[in-house]
PDB file of C-alpha atoms in Angstrom:
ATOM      1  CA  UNK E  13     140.110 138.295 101.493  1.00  0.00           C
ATOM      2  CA  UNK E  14     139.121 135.833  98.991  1.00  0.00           C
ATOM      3  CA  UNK E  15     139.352 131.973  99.840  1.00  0.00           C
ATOM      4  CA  UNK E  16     140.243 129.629  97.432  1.00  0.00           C
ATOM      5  CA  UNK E  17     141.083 126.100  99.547  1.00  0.00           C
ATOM      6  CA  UNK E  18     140.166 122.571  98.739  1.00  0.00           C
ATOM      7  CA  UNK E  19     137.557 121.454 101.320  1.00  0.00           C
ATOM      8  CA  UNK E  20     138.851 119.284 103.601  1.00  0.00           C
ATOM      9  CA  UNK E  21     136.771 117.823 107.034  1.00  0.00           C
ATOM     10  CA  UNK E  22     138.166 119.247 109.900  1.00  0.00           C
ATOM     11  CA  UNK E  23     139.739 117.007 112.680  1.00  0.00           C
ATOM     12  CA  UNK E  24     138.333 118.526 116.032  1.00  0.00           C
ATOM     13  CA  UNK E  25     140.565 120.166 117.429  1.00  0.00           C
ATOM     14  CA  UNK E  26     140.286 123.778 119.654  1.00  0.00           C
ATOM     15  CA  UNK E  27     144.191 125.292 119.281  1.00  0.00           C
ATOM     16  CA  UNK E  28     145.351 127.452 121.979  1.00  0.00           C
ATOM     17  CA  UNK E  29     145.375 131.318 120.713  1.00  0.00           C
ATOM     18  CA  UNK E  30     148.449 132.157 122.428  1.00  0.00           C
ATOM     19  CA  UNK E  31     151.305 130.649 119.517  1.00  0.00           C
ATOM     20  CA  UNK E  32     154.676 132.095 118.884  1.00  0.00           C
ATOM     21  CA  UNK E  33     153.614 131.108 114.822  1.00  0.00           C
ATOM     22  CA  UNK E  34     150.565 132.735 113.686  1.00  0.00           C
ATOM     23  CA  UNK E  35     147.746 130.225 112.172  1.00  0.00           C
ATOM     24  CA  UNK E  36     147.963 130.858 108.618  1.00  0.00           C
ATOM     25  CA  UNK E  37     144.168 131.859 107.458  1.00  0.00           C
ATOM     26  CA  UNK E  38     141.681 133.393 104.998  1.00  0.00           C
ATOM     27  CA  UNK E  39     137.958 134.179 105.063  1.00  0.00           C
ATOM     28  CA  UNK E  40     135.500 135.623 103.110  1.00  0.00           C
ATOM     29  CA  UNK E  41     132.336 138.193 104.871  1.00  0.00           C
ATOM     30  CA  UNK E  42     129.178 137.606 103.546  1.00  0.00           C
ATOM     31  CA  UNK E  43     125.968 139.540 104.998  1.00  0.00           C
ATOM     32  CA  UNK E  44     124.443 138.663 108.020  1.00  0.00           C
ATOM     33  CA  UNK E  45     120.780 136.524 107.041  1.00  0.00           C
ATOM     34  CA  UNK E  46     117.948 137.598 108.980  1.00  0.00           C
ATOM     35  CA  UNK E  47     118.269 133.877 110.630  1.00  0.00           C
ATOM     36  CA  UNK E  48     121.460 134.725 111.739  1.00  0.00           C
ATOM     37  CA  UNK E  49     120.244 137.924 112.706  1.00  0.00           C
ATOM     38  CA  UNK E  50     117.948 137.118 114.456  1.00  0.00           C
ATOM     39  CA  UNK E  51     119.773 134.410 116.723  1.00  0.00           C
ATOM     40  CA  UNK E  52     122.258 137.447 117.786  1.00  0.00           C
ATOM     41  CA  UNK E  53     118.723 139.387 118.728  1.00  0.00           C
ATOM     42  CA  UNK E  54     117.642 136.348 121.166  1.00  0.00           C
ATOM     43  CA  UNK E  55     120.256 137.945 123.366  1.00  0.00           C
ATOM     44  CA  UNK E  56     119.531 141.565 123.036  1.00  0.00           C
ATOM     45  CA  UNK E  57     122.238 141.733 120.458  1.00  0.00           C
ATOM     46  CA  UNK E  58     121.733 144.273 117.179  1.00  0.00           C
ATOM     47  CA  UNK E  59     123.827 144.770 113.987  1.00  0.00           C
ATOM     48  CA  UNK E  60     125.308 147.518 115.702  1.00  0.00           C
ATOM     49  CA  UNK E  61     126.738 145.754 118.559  1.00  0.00           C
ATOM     50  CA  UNK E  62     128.076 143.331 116.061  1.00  0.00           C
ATOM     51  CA  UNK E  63     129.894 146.257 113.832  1.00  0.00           C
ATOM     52  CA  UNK E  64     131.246 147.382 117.278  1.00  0.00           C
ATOM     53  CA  UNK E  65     132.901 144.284 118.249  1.00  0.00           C
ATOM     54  CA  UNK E  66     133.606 143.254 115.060  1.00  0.00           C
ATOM     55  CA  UNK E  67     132.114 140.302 114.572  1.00  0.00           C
ATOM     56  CA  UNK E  68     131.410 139.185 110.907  1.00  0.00           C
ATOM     57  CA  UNK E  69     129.119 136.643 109.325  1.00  0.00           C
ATOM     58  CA  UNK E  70     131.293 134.297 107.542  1.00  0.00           C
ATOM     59  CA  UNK E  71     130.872 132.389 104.248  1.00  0.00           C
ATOM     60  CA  UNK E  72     133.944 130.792 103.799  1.00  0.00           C
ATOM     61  CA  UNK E  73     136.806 129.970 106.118  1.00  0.00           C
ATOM     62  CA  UNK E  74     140.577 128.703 105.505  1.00  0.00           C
ATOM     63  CA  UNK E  75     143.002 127.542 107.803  1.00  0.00           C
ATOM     64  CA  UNK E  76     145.665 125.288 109.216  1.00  0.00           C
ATOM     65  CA  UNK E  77     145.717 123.046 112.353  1.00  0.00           C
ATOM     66  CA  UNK E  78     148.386 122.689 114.607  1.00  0.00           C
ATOM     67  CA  UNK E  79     149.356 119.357 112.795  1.00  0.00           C
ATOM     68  CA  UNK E  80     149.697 121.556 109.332  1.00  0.00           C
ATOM     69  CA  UNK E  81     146.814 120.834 107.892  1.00  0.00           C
ATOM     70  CA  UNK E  82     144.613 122.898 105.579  1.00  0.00           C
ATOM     71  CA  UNK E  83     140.939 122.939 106.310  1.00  0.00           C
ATOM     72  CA  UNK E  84     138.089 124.667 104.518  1.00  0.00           C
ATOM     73  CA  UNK E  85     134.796 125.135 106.606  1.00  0.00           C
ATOM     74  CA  UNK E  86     131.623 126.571 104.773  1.00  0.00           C
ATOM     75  CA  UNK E  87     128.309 128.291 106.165  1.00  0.00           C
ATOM     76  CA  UNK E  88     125.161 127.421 105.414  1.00  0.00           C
ATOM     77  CA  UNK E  89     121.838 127.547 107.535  1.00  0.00           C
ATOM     78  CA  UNK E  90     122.053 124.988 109.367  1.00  0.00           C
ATOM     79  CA  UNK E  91     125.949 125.513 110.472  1.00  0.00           C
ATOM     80  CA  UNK E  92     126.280 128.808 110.562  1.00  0.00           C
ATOM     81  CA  UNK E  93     129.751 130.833 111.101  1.00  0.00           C
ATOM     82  CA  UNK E  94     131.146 133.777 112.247  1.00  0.00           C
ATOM     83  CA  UNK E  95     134.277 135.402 113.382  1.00  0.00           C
ATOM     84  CA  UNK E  96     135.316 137.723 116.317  1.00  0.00           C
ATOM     85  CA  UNK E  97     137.802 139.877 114.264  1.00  0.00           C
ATOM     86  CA  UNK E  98     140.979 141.242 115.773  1.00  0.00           C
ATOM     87  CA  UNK E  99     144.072 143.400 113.974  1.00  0.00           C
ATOM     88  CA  UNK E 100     146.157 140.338 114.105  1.00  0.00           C
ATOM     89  CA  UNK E 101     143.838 137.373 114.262  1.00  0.00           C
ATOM     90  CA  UNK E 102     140.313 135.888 114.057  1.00  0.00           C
ATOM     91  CA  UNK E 103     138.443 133.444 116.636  1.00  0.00           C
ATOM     92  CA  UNK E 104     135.987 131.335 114.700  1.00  0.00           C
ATOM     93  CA  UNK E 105     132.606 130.495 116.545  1.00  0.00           C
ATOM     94  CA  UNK E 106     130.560 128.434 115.339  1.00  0.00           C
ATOM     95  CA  UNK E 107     127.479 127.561 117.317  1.00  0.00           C
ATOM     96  CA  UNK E 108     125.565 124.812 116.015  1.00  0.00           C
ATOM     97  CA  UNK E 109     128.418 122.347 114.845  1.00  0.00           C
ATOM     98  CA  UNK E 110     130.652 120.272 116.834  1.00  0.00           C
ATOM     99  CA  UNK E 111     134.185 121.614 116.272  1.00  0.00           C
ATOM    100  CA  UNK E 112     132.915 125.572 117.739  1.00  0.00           C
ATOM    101  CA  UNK E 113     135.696 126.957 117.895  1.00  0.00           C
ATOM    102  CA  UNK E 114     138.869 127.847 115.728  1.00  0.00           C
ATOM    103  CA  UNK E 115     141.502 130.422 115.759  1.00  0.00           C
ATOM    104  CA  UNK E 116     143.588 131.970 113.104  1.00  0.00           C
ATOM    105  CA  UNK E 117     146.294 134.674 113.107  1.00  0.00           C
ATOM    106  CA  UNK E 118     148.445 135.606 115.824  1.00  0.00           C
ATOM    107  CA  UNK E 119     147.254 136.580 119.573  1.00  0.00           C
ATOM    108  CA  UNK E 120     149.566 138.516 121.986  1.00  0.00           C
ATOM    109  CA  UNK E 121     149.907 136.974 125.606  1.00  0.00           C
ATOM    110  CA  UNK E 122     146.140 136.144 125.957  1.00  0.00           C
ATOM    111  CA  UNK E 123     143.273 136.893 124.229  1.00  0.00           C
ATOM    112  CA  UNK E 124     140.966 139.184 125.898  1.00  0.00           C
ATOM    113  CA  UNK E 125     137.560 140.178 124.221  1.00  0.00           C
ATOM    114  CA  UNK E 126     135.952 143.782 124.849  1.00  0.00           C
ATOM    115  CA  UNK E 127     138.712 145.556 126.327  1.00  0.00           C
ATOM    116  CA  UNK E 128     138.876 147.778 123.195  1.00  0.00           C
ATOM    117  CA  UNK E 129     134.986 148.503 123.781  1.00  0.00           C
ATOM    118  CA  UNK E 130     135.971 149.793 127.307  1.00  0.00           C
ATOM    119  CA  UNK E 131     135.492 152.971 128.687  1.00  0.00           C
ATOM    120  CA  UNK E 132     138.012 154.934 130.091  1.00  0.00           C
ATOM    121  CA  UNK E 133     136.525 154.867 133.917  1.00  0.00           C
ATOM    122  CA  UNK E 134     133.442 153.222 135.031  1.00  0.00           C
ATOM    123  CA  UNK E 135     131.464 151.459 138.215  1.00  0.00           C
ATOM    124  CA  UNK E 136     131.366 147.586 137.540  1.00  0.00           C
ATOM    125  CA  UNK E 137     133.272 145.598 135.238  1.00  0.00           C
ATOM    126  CA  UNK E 138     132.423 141.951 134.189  1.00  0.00           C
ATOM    127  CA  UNK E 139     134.288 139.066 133.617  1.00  0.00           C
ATOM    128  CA  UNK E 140     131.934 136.860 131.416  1.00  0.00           C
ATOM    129  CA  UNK E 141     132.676 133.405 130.108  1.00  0.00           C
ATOM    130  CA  UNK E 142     132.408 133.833 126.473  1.00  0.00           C
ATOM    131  CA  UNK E 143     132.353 136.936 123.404  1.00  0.00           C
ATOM    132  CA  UNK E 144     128.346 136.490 123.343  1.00  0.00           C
ATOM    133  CA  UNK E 145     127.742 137.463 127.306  1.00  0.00           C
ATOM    134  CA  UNK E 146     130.118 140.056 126.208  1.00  0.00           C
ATOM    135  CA  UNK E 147     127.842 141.642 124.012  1.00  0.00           C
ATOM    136  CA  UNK E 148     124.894 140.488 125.560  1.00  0.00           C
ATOM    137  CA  UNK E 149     126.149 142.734 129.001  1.00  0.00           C
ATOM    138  CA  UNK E 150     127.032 145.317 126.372  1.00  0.00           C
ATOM    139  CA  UNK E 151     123.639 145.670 124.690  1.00  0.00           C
ATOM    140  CA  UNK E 152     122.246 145.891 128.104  1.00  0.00           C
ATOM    141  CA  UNK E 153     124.277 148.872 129.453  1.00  0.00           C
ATOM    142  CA  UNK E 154     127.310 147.207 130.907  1.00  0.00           C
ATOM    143  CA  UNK E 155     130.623 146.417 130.529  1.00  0.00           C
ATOM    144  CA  UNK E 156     132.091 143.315 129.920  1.00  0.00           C
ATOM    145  CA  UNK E 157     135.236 141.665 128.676  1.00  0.00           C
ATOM    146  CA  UNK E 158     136.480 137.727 128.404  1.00  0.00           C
ATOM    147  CA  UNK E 159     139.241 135.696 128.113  1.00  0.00           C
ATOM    148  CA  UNK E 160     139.339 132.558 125.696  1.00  0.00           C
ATOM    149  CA  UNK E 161     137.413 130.436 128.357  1.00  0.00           C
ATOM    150  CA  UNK E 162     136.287 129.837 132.291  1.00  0.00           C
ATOM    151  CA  UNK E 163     139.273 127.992 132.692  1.00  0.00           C
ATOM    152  CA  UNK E 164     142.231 129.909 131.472  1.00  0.00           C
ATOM    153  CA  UNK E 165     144.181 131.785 133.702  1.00  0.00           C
ATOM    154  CA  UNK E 166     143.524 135.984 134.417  1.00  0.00           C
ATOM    155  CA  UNK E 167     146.790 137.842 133.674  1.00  0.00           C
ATOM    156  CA  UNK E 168     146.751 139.245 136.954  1.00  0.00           C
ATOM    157  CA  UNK E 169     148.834 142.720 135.214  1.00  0.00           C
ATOM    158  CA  UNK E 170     145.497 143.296 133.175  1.00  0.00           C
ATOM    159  CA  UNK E 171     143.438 142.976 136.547  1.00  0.00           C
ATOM    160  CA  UNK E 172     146.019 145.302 138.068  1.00  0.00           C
ATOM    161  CA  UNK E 173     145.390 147.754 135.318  1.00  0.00           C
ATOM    162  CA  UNK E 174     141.857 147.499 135.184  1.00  0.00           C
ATOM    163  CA  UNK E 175     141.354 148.418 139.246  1.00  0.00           C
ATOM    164  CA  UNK E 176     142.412 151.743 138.067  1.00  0.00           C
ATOM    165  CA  UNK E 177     139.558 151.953 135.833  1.00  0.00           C
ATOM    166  CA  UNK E 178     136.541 150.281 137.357  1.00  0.00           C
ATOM    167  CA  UNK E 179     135.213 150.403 141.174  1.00  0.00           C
ATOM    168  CA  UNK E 180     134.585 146.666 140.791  1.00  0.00           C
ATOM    169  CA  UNK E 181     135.549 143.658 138.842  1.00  0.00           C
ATOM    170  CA  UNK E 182     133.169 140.623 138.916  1.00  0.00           C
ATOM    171  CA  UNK E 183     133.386 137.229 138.161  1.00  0.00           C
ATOM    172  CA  UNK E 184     130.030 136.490 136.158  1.00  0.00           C
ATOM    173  CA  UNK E 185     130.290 132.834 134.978  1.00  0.00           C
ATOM    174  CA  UNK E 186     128.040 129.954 133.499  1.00  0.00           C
ATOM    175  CA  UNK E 187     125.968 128.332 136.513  1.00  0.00           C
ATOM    176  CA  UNK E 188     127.432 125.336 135.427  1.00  0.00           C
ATOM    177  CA  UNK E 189     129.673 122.584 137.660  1.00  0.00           C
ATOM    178  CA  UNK E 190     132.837 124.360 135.336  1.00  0.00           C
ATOM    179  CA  UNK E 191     131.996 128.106 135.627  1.00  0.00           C
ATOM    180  CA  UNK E 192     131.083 127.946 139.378  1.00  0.00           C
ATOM    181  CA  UNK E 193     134.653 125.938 140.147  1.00  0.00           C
ATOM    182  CA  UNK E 194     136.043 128.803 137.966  1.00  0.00           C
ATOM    183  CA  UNK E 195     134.904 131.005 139.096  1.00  0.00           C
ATOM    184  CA  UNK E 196     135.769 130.462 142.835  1.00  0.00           C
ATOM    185  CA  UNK E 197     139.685 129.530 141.439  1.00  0.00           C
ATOM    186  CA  UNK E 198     139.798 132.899 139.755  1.00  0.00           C
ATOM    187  CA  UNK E 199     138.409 134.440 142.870  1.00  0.00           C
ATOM    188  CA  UNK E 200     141.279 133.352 145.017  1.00  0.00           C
ATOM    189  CA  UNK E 201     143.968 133.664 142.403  1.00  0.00           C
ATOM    190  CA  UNK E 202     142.836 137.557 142.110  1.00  0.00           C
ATOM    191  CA  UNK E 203     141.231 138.305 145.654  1.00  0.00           C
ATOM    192  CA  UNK E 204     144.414 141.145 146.108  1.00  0.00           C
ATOM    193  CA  UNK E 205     142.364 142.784 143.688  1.00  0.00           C
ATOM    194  CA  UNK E 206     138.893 142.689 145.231  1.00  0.00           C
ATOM    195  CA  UNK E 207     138.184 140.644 142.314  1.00  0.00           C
ATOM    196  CA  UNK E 208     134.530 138.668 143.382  1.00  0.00           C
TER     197      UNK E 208
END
């Protein structure tokens, strides 16, 4: 889509993706540099694992905060942009810049990255902290989903599902003070799972 928004700073803000109103947006794609190329290939991640999870390099972003407000938002080298697409929505990430994350669209009951990119069956599922250990596991031969962070709560029905599909589910979280205490919380709340 094109995007044709008057720029406007963005308050920082991170809104929750689960809304019963979608987040009005538009975005336009541009082609991945080879800068921003090669920042996905620091962690084993290709072009193709970013055509498979569809993640796009964005030039231009539009959207509305919580409060109502329009916002435009702009690559450029030094701030660059991309979104995780979905069917119904888009997660902005932006790694270098202060406000990293937006979303846009409409979510269902939680947002959960890389179950599409599932297999059927397999041995070891992950539960990683963010889209990027996602696709860093998956360039590396395993599997991998997340939710929207380390400290939202696992719908324990997905779990449930997923215990018919993988041998075992692990918890693989930042080594930092909030992905260890995370970790260990979503441990308990799913140990009738064998969640570790």
């Amino acid at each position: 889509p094109t995007a044709s928004c008057p720029v406007v700073r963005p308050r920082l803000f991170v809104p929750e993706p689960v809304q019963k109103t979608p987040l009005p947006y538009k975005f336009r794609v541009q082609t991945f540099s080879d800068a921003e190329q090669a920042w996905w290939k620091q962690y084993g991640i290709n072009a193709e694992t970013l055509n498979r999870y569809g993640v796009v390099s964005l030039a231009v972003y539009c959207g509305i905060s919580n409060s109502g407000r329009s916002y435009t938002l702009r690559s450029s080298p030094s701030e660059p942009m991309f979104g995780y697409t979905r069917p119904n929505g888009i997660k902005v990430y932006r790694p270098q810049s202060q406000s990293r994350f937006l979303f846009g669209g409409r979510f269902n009951d939680y947002y959960c990255f890389g179950l599409e990119q599932l297999p059927a069956k397999g041995d070891t599922l992950f539960i990683t902290g963010g889209e990027k250990d996602v696709m860093a596991m998956a360039a590396h031969g395993f599997h991998a989903i997340c939710f929207n962070s380390e400290t939202v709560t696992i719908p324990p029905t997905l779990i449930y599902k997923l215990t018919f599909r993988f041998k075992h589910i692990i918890l693989l979280y930042d080594t930092d003070k909030t992905g260890k205490e995370s970790a260990r919380k979503q441990e308990k709340q799913l140990e009738e799972f064998g969640v570790k």
